[in-house]
């Protein structure tokens, strides 16, 4: 999936998450949440030298691709857990504390990317190092589902304005 689609779908899924969990998100800075999720939703494809980030950091992309294949480690549950642990504990490692909205956005963006890649025909090796490919073969059904959810968010927003 190209980087424009990842950004587009990430924004849709982020709106859905905010809409559904609005009562649980306290003191949200939507700008930080959006920007950090957009930046992080491109990160899993750093293992491919023709991806948006991989083409900017070719040396890093080649190293990661040599150690792990595309859509293996960087698209795995293990990588999500390690990245989340690193982001949450950044203040302990580098004595720098990130805004909680940036942390939430980064984790949401990364997970959104992987969910979108699972919906492609190639799928991902989600339980790396096990060579078990997880995929949804019905990409069209998924896209219709996402657009339906997007439509519901718009309807809810409109109804909220007139309530």
Short mmCIF file of N, CA and C in Angstrom, two decimals:
data_model
loop_
_atom_site.label_atom_id
_atom_site.label_comp_id
_atom_site.label_asym_id
_atom_site.label_seq_id
_atom_site.Cartn_x
_atom_site.Cartn_y
_atom_site.Cartn_z
N UNK A 1 0.85 -1.17 0.00
CA UNK A 1 0.00 0.00 0.00
C UNK A 1 0.90 1.23 0.00
N UNK A 2 0.56 2.24 -0.80
CA UNK A 2 1.42 3.42 -0.91
C UNK A 2 1.24 4.34 0.31
N UNK A 3 2.20 5.24 0.49
CA UNK A 3 2.21 6.06 1.69
C UNK A 3 1.02 7.01 1.76
N UNK A 4 0.50 7.45 0.62
CA UNK A 4 -0.66 8.34 0.64
C UNK A 4 -1.88 7.62 1.20
N UNK A 5 -2.06 6.36 0.82
CA UNK A 5 -3.19 5.59 1.36
C UNK A 5 -3.01 5.34 2.85
N UNK A 6 -1.78 5.09 3.27
CA UNK A 6 -1.55 4.89 4.70
C UNK A 6 -1.91 6.15 5.49
N UNK A 7 -1.52 7.29 4.98
CA UNK A 7 -1.84 8.55 5.66
C UNK A 7 -3.34 8.79 5.66
N UNK A 8 -3.97 8.58 4.52
CA UNK A 8 -5.41 8.79 4.38
C UNK A 8 -6.19 7.89 5.34
N UNK A 9 -5.92 6.59 5.29
CA UNK A 9 -6.64 5.66 6.15
C UNK A 9 -6.29 5.86 7.62
N UNK A 10 -5.05 6.27 7.90
CA UNK A 10 -4.69 6.55 9.28
C UNK A 10 -5.54 7.69 9.84
N UNK A 11 -5.74 8.73 9.04
CA UNK A 11 -6.57 9.85 9.49
C UNK A 11 -8.01 9.39 9.73
N UNK A 12 -8.53 8.56 8.84
CA UNK A 12 -9.90 8.05 9.01
C UNK A 12 -10.01 7.21 10.28
N UNK A 13 -9.06 6.29 10.46
CA UNK A 13 -9.12 5.43 11.65
C UNK A 13 -8.88 6.22 12.93
N UNK A 14 -8.05 7.25 12.87
CA UNK A 14 -7.82 8.10 14.04
C UNK A 14 -9.10 8.85 14.39
N UNK A 15 -9.80 9.36 13.39
CA UNK A 15 -11.08 10.02 13.64
C UNK A 15 -12.08 9.05 14.26
N UNK A 16 -12.08 7.83 13.78
CA UNK A 16 -12.97 6.81 14.34
C UNK A 16 -12.62 6.54 15.81
N UNK A 17 -11.35 6.37 16.09
CA UNK A 17 -10.92 6.10 17.46
C UNK A 17 -11.29 7.27 18.38
N UNK A 18 -11.04 8.49 17.92
CA UNK A 18 -11.38 9.66 18.73
C UNK A 18 -12.89 9.75 18.93
N UNK A 19 -13.64 9.47 17.87
CA UNK A 19 -15.09 9.55 17.96
C UNK A 19 -15.65 8.52 18.93
N UNK A 20 -15.12 7.30 18.88
CA UNK A 20 -15.64 6.23 19.74
C UNK A 20 -15.16 6.36 21.18
N UNK A 21 -13.94 6.83 21.36
CA UNK A 21 -13.36 6.88 22.70
C UNK A 21 -13.25 8.30 23.24
N UNK A 22 -14.04 9.20 22.71
CA UNK A 22 -13.96 10.61 23.08
C UNK A 22 -14.15 10.81 24.58
N UNK A 23 -15.00 10.02 25.22
CA UNK A 23 -15.23 10.17 26.65
C UNK A 23 -14.03 9.72 27.48
N UNK A 24 -13.17 8.88 26.91
CA UNK A 24 -12.02 8.36 27.64
C UNK A 24 -10.75 9.17 27.39
N UNK A 25 -10.75 9.98 26.35
CA UNK A 25 -9.59 10.82 26.06
C UNK A 25 -9.77 12.14 26.79
N UNK A 26 -8.92 12.39 27.78
CA UNK A 26 -9.01 13.61 28.56
C UNK A 26 -7.84 14.51 28.19
N UNK A 27 -8.09 15.79 28.09
CA UNK A 27 -7.05 16.78 27.76
C UNK A 27 -6.31 16.42 26.48
N UNK A 28 -7.05 16.20 25.43
CA UNK A 28 -6.45 15.80 24.16
C UNK A 28 -6.02 17.03 23.37
N UNK A 29 -4.82 16.97 22.87
CA UNK A 29 -4.37 17.95 21.89
C UNK A 29 -4.42 17.23 20.55
N UNK A 30 -5.48 17.48 19.79
CA UNK A 30 -5.71 16.75 18.55
C UNK A 30 -4.61 16.99 17.52
N UNK A 31 -3.98 18.14 17.56
CA UNK A 31 -2.90 18.43 16.62
C UNK A 31 -1.74 17.47 16.85
N UNK A 32 -1.30 17.33 18.12
CA UNK A 32 -0.20 16.41 18.44
C UNK A 32 -0.57 14.98 18.08
N UNK A 33 -1.80 14.61 18.40
CA UNK A 33 -2.27 13.26 18.12
C UNK A 33 -2.23 12.96 16.63
N UNK A 34 -2.73 13.88 15.82
CA UNK A 34 -2.78 13.70 14.37
C UNK A 34 -1.39 13.68 13.75
N UNK A 35 -0.56 14.65 14.08
CA UNK A 35 0.78 14.74 13.48
C UNK A 35 1.63 13.53 13.86
N UNK A 36 1.60 13.14 15.12
CA UNK A 36 2.43 12.01 15.53
C UNK A 36 1.93 10.70 14.93
N UNK A 37 0.61 10.56 14.77
CA UNK A 37 0.11 9.32 14.16
C UNK A 37 0.43 9.28 12.67
N UNK A 38 0.39 10.41 12.00
CA UNK A 38 0.75 10.45 10.57
C UNK A 38 2.22 10.10 10.38
N UNK A 39 3.08 10.66 11.20
CA UNK A 39 4.51 10.37 11.07
C UNK A 39 4.83 8.91 11.37
N UNK A 40 4.16 8.37 12.37
CA UNK A 40 4.45 6.99 12.77
C UNK A 40 3.78 5.97 11.87
N UNK A 41 2.70 6.34 11.19
CA UNK A 41 2.03 5.37 10.33
C UNK A 41 2.88 4.99 9.12
N UNK A 42 3.92 5.74 8.86
CA UNK A 42 4.83 5.41 7.75
C UNK A 42 6.05 4.61 8.21
N UNK A 43 6.26 4.54 9.51
CA UNK A 43 7.47 3.93 10.06
C UNK A 43 7.63 2.43 9.78
N UNK A 44 6.59 1.59 9.83
CA UNK A 44 6.82 0.16 9.61
C UNK A 44 7.42 -0.18 8.25
N UNK A 45 7.21 0.65 7.26
CA UNK A 45 7.75 0.36 5.92
C UNK A 45 9.19 0.82 5.73
N UNK A 46 9.85 1.18 6.82
CA UNK A 46 11.25 1.59 6.70
C UNK A 46 12.12 0.41 6.25
N UNK A 47 11.58 -0.79 6.33
CA UNK A 47 12.33 -1.98 5.91
C UNK A 47 12.30 -2.19 4.40
N UNK A 48 11.69 -1.28 3.66
CA UNK A 48 11.62 -1.40 2.20
C UNK A 48 12.23 -0.14 1.59
N UNK A 49 13.27 -0.31 0.77
CA UNK A 49 14.01 0.86 0.28
C UNK A 49 13.23 1.73 -0.70
N UNK A 50 12.12 1.23 -1.23
CA UNK A 50 11.31 2.04 -2.14
C UNK A 50 10.13 2.71 -1.43
N UNK A 51 10.02 2.51 -0.12
CA UNK A 51 8.95 3.17 0.64
C UNK A 51 9.32 4.64 0.83
N UNK A 52 8.38 5.41 1.33
CA UNK A 52 8.61 6.85 1.52
C UNK A 52 9.78 7.09 2.48
N UNK A 53 9.74 6.49 3.66
CA UNK A 53 10.83 6.67 4.61
C UNK A 53 12.07 5.89 4.22
N UNK A 54 11.88 4.69 3.68
CA UNK A 54 13.01 3.86 3.26
C UNK A 54 13.85 4.52 2.18
N UNK A 55 13.21 5.26 1.29
CA UNK A 55 13.96 5.95 0.23
C UNK A 55 14.74 7.15 0.78
N UNK A 56 14.30 7.69 1.90
CA UNK A 56 15.02 8.82 2.53
C UNK A 56 16.18 8.32 3.38
N UNK A 57 16.03 7.13 3.95
CA UNK A 57 17.05 6.53 4.81
C UNK A 57 17.45 5.17 4.24
N UNK A 58 18.03 5.19 3.03
CA UNK A 58 18.33 3.96 2.31
C UNK A 58 19.28 3.06 3.09
N UNK A 59 20.30 3.63 3.71
CA UNK A 59 21.26 2.82 4.47
C UNK A 59 20.58 2.06 5.60
N UNK A 60 19.68 2.71 6.33
CA UNK A 60 18.96 2.06 7.41
C UNK A 60 17.97 1.03 6.87
N UNK A 61 17.33 1.39 5.78
CA UNK A 61 16.37 0.49 5.14
C UNK A 61 17.04 -0.80 4.69
N UNK A 62 18.22 -0.68 4.09
CA UNK A 62 18.94 -1.86 3.62
C UNK A 62 19.39 -2.75 4.78
N UNK A 63 19.81 -2.14 5.87
CA UNK A 63 20.24 -2.92 7.04
C UNK A 63 19.06 -3.69 7.63
N UNK A 64 17.93 -3.00 7.80
CA UNK A 64 16.75 -3.65 8.37
C UNK A 64 16.24 -4.74 7.43
N UNK A 65 16.22 -4.45 6.13
CA UNK A 65 15.74 -5.44 5.16
C UNK A 65 16.67 -6.65 5.10
N UNK A 66 17.96 -6.42 5.29
CA UNK A 66 18.91 -7.53 5.27
C UNK A 66 18.72 -8.44 6.50
N UNK A 67 18.47 -7.82 7.65
CA UNK A 67 18.28 -8.59 8.89
C UNK A 67 16.91 -9.25 8.94
N UNK A 68 15.90 -8.51 8.51
CA UNK A 68 14.51 -9.00 8.52
C UNK A 68 13.94 -8.68 7.15
N UNK A 69 13.10 -9.47 6.65
CA UNK A 69 12.49 -9.20 5.35
C UNK A 69 11.37 -8.18 5.50
N UNK A 70 10.89 -7.68 4.36
CA UNK A 70 9.79 -6.71 4.37
C UNK A 70 8.53 -7.35 4.93
N UNK A 71 7.86 -6.60 5.77
CA UNK A 71 6.62 -7.02 6.45
C UNK A 71 6.83 -8.20 7.39
N UNK A 72 8.01 -8.27 7.97
CA UNK A 72 8.26 -9.32 8.97
C UNK A 72 8.36 -8.66 10.35
N UNK A 73 9.57 -8.34 10.79
CA UNK A 73 9.75 -7.81 12.15
C UNK A 73 9.05 -6.46 12.35
N UNK A 74 9.21 -5.54 11.42
CA UNK A 74 8.64 -4.20 11.62
C UNK A 74 7.12 -4.18 11.57
N UNK A 75 6.52 -5.27 11.13
CA UNK A 75 5.06 -5.39 11.09
C UNK A 75 4.56 -6.41 12.11
N UNK A 76 5.33 -6.65 13.15
CA UNK A 76 4.98 -7.71 14.09
C UNK A 76 4.49 -7.16 15.42
N UNK A 77 3.85 -8.03 16.17
CA UNK A 77 3.39 -7.71 17.51
C UNK A 77 4.59 -7.40 18.42
N UNK A 78 5.67 -8.14 18.24
CA UNK A 78 6.88 -7.91 19.03
C UNK A 78 7.41 -6.49 18.81
N UNK A 79 7.43 -6.04 17.58
CA UNK A 79 7.91 -4.70 17.27
C UNK A 79 6.98 -3.64 17.88
N UNK A 80 5.67 -3.88 17.83
CA UNK A 80 4.72 -2.94 18.46
C UNK A 80 5.01 -2.83 19.95
N UNK A 81 5.21 -3.97 20.60
CA UNK A 81 5.47 -3.95 22.04
C UNK A 81 6.80 -3.26 22.36
N UNK A 82 7.84 -3.55 21.60
CA UNK A 82 9.14 -2.93 21.84
C UNK A 82 9.08 -1.42 21.58
N UNK A 83 8.45 -1.02 20.50
CA UNK A 83 8.33 0.40 20.18
C UNK A 83 7.51 1.12 21.25
N UNK A 84 6.40 0.52 21.68
CA UNK A 84 5.57 1.13 22.72
C UNK A 84 6.35 1.27 24.02
N UNK A 85 7.09 0.23 24.39
CA UNK A 85 7.90 0.28 25.60
C UNK A 85 8.95 1.38 25.49
N UNK A 86 9.60 1.48 24.34
CA UNK A 86 10.62 2.51 24.13
C UNK A 86 10.02 3.91 24.20
N UNK A 87 8.88 4.11 23.55
CA UNK A 87 8.26 5.44 23.52
C UNK A 87 7.79 5.85 24.91
N UNK A 88 7.14 4.93 25.62
CA UNK A 88 6.62 5.24 26.95
C UNK A 88 7.77 5.51 27.93
N UNK A 89 8.88 4.79 27.79
CA UNK A 89 10.01 4.94 28.71
C UNK A 89 11.12 5.83 28.17
N UNK A 90 10.80 6.67 27.22
CA UNK A 90 11.80 7.57 26.63
C UNK A 90 12.42 8.48 27.68
N UNK A 91 11.61 8.89 28.67
CA UNK A 91 12.14 9.76 29.71
C UNK A 91 13.18 9.06 30.59
N UNK A 92 13.05 7.74 30.77
CA UNK A 92 14.04 7.01 31.56
C UNK A 92 15.33 6.80 30.78
N UNK A 93 15.20 6.64 29.45
CA UNK A 93 16.37 6.36 28.62
C UNK A 93 17.16 7.63 28.31
N UNK A 94 16.45 8.67 27.82
CA UNK A 94 17.12 9.89 27.38
C UNK A 94 16.81 11.10 28.26
N UNK A 95 16.12 10.87 29.38
CA UNK A 95 15.71 11.96 30.26
C UNK A 95 14.89 13.01 29.52
N UNK A 96 13.99 12.53 28.65
CA UNK A 96 13.13 13.41 27.87
C UNK A 96 11.72 12.84 27.89
N UNK A 97 10.78 13.62 28.35
CA UNK A 97 9.40 13.15 28.47
C UNK A 97 8.57 13.70 27.32
N UNK A 98 7.95 12.79 26.56
CA UNK A 98 7.07 13.17 25.47
C UNK A 98 5.69 13.50 26.00
N UNK A 99 4.99 14.37 25.29
CA UNK A 99 3.60 14.67 25.58
C UNK A 99 2.78 13.39 25.40
N UNK A 100 1.82 13.14 26.29
CA UNK A 100 1.03 11.91 26.24
C UNK A 100 0.25 11.80 24.93
N UNK A 101 -0.13 12.92 24.34
CA UNK A 101 -0.85 12.90 23.06
C UNK A 101 0.06 12.43 21.93
N UNK A 102 1.32 12.77 22.00
CA UNK A 102 2.29 12.31 21.01
C UNK A 102 2.49 10.80 21.15
N UNK A 103 2.58 10.33 22.39
CA UNK A 103 2.75 8.90 22.63
C UNK A 103 1.56 8.12 22.09
N UNK A 104 0.33 8.57 22.41
CA UNK A 104 -0.87 7.90 21.93
C UNK A 104 -0.91 7.90 20.40
N UNK A 105 -0.60 9.04 19.80
CA UNK A 105 -0.63 9.16 18.34
C UNK A 105 0.38 8.24 17.67
N UNK A 106 1.58 8.13 18.25
CA UNK A 106 2.60 7.28 17.66
C UNK A 106 2.18 5.81 17.69
N UNK A 107 1.64 5.38 18.82
CA UNK A 107 1.22 3.98 18.94
C UNK A 107 0.04 3.70 18.03
N UNK A 108 -0.93 4.61 18.00
CA UNK A 108 -2.10 4.45 17.12
C UNK A 108 -1.68 4.41 15.66
N UNK A 109 -0.79 5.31 15.24
CA UNK A 109 -0.34 5.35 13.85
C UNK A 109 0.38 4.08 13.44
N UNK A 110 1.22 3.56 14.31
CA UNK A 110 1.97 2.34 14.00
C UNK A 110 1.03 1.15 13.86
N UNK A 111 0.10 1.03 14.80
CA UNK A 111 -0.85 -0.09 14.76
C UNK A 111 -1.77 0.04 13.55
N UNK A 112 -2.21 1.26 13.22
CA UNK A 112 -3.05 1.46 12.04
C UNK A 112 -2.35 0.99 10.78
N UNK A 113 -1.07 1.26 10.65
CA UNK A 113 -0.32 0.83 9.47
C UNK A 113 -0.37 -0.69 9.34
N UNK A 114 -0.12 -1.36 10.43
CA UNK A 114 -0.09 -2.82 10.39
C UNK A 114 -1.47 -3.39 10.09
N UNK A 115 -2.51 -2.81 10.68
CA UNK A 115 -3.88 -3.26 10.38
C UNK A 115 -4.20 -3.09 8.89
N UNK A 116 -3.74 -1.99 8.32
CA UNK A 116 -3.99 -1.77 6.90
C UNK A 116 -3.22 -2.78 6.04
N UNK A 117 -1.99 -3.09 6.42
CA UNK A 117 -1.22 -4.06 5.65
C UNK A 117 -1.76 -5.48 5.82
N UNK A 118 -2.37 -5.77 6.94
CA UNK A 118 -3.02 -7.08 7.11
C UNK A 118 -4.17 -7.21 6.12
N UNK A 119 -4.78 -6.09 5.76
CA UNK A 119 -5.93 -6.15 4.86
C UNK A 119 -5.54 -6.29 3.39
N UNK A 120 -4.25 -6.36 3.10
CA UNK A 120 -3.82 -6.55 1.71
C UNK A 120 -3.67 -8.05 1.43
N UNK A 121 -3.50 -8.36 0.15
CA UNK A 121 -3.37 -9.77 -0.24
C UNK A 121 -2.10 -10.41 0.29
N UNK A 122 -1.03 -9.62 0.45
CA UNK A 122 0.23 -10.17 0.95
C UNK A 122 0.23 -10.38 2.45
N UNK A 123 -0.52 -9.56 3.18
CA UNK A 123 -0.58 -9.69 4.62
C UNK A 123 0.75 -9.37 5.28
N UNK A 124 0.87 -9.74 6.55
CA UNK A 124 2.10 -9.49 7.31
C UNK A 124 2.42 -10.72 8.17
N UNK A 125 3.68 -10.80 8.59
CA UNK A 125 4.11 -11.85 9.52
C UNK A 125 3.94 -11.24 10.92
N UNK A 126 2.72 -11.24 11.42
CA UNK A 126 2.36 -10.53 12.65
C UNK A 126 2.98 -11.17 13.89
N UNK A 127 3.13 -12.47 13.91
CA UNK A 127 3.68 -13.15 15.08
C UNK A 127 5.14 -13.54 14.85
N UNK A 128 5.90 -12.64 14.22
CA UNK A 128 7.31 -12.87 13.98
C UNK A 128 7.96 -13.21 15.31
N UNK A 129 8.82 -14.17 15.41
CA UNK A 129 9.58 -14.91 14.42
C UNK A 129 8.87 -16.13 13.83
N UNK A 130 7.65 -16.40 14.27
CA UNK A 130 6.90 -17.47 13.62
C UNK A 130 6.56 -17.04 12.20
N UNK A 131 6.74 -17.90 11.26
CA UNK A 131 6.51 -17.56 9.86
C UNK A 131 5.03 -17.80 9.50
N UNK A 132 4.16 -17.13 10.22
CA UNK A 132 2.72 -17.26 10.03
C UNK A 132 2.18 -15.96 9.47
N UNK A 133 1.77 -15.98 8.21
CA UNK A 133 1.30 -14.77 7.53
C UNK A 133 -0.17 -14.54 7.85
N UNK A 134 -0.47 -13.35 8.37
CA UNK A 134 -1.84 -12.95 8.68
C UNK A 134 -2.31 -12.01 7.58
N UNK A 135 -3.46 -12.34 6.98
CA UNK A 135 -3.97 -11.47 5.90
C UNK A 135 -5.48 -11.61 5.79
N UNK A 136 -6.06 -10.55 5.31
CA UNK A 136 -7.47 -10.55 4.94
C UNK A 136 -7.51 -10.47 3.42
N UNK A 137 -8.06 -11.45 2.80
CA UNK A 137 -8.08 -11.47 1.34
C UNK A 137 -9.15 -10.58 0.74
N UNK A 138 -10.02 -10.09 1.57
CA UNK A 138 -11.14 -9.30 1.06
C UNK A 138 -10.88 -7.81 1.27
N UNK A 139 -9.95 -7.28 0.51
CA UNK A 139 -9.56 -5.88 0.63
C UNK A 139 -10.74 -4.96 0.32
N UNK A 140 -11.55 -5.31 -0.64
CA UNK A 140 -12.69 -4.47 -1.02
C UNK A 140 -13.66 -4.37 0.14
N UNK A 141 -13.93 -5.48 0.81
CA UNK A 141 -14.84 -5.46 1.95
C UNK A 141 -14.29 -4.55 3.05
N UNK A 142 -12.99 -4.62 3.29
CA UNK A 142 -12.36 -3.79 4.30
C UNK A 142 -12.50 -2.31 3.94
N UNK A 143 -12.23 -1.97 2.68
CA UNK A 143 -12.33 -0.58 2.26
C UNK A 143 -13.76 -0.06 2.40
N UNK A 144 -14.73 -0.87 2.04
CA UNK A 144 -16.13 -0.47 2.19
C UNK A 144 -16.44 -0.27 3.67
N UNK A 145 -15.92 -1.15 4.52
CA UNK A 145 -16.13 -1.03 5.95
C UNK A 145 -15.55 0.27 6.49
N UNK A 146 -14.33 0.61 6.09
CA UNK A 146 -13.69 1.84 6.56
C UNK A 146 -14.48 3.06 6.09
N UNK A 147 -14.91 3.07 4.83
CA UNK A 147 -15.70 4.20 4.35
C UNK A 147 -17.05 4.29 5.07
N UNK A 148 -17.64 3.15 5.42
CA UNK A 148 -18.89 3.15 6.17
C UNK A 148 -18.67 3.76 7.56
N UNK A 149 -17.57 3.39 8.20
CA UNK A 149 -17.26 3.97 9.51
C UNK A 149 -17.02 5.47 9.40
N UNK A 150 -16.34 5.88 8.35
CA UNK A 150 -16.10 7.29 8.11
C UNK A 150 -17.42 8.04 7.95
N UNK A 151 -18.36 7.44 7.22
CA UNK A 151 -19.68 8.01 7.04
C UNK A 151 -20.40 8.15 8.39
N UNK A 152 -20.27 7.13 9.25
CA UNK A 152 -20.88 7.20 10.57
C UNK A 152 -20.29 8.33 11.42
N UNK A 153 -18.99 8.53 11.31
CA UNK A 153 -18.35 9.61 12.06
C UNK A 153 -18.90 10.96 11.61
N UNK A 154 -19.03 11.14 10.30
CA UNK A 154 -19.57 12.40 9.78
C UNK A 154 -21.00 12.60 10.26
N UNK A 155 -21.82 11.54 10.20
CA UNK A 155 -23.21 11.64 10.65
C UNK A 155 -23.27 11.99 12.14
N UNK A 156 -22.42 11.34 12.94
CA UNK A 156 -22.40 11.62 14.37
C UNK A 156 -21.99 13.06 14.63
N UNK A 157 -21.01 13.56 13.88
CA UNK A 157 -20.55 14.94 14.05
C UNK A 157 -21.66 15.92 13.69
N UNK A 158 -22.37 15.66 12.60
CA UNK A 158 -23.46 16.53 12.18
C UNK A 158 -24.57 16.52 13.22
N UNK A 159 -24.92 15.33 13.72
CA UNK A 159 -25.97 15.22 14.72
C UNK A 159 -25.55 15.93 16.02
N UNK A 160 -24.24 15.88 16.33
CA UNK A 160 -23.76 16.54 17.53
C UNK A 160 -23.88 18.06 17.41
N UNK A 161 -23.70 18.59 16.20
CA UNK A 161 -23.83 20.03 15.99
C UNK A 161 -25.26 20.52 16.22
N UNK A 162 -26.22 19.71 15.84
CA UNK A 162 -27.62 20.12 15.95
C UNK A 162 -28.28 19.64 17.24
N UNK A 163 -27.55 18.98 18.10
CA UNK A 163 -28.14 18.48 19.36
C UNK A 163 -28.14 19.54 20.43
#
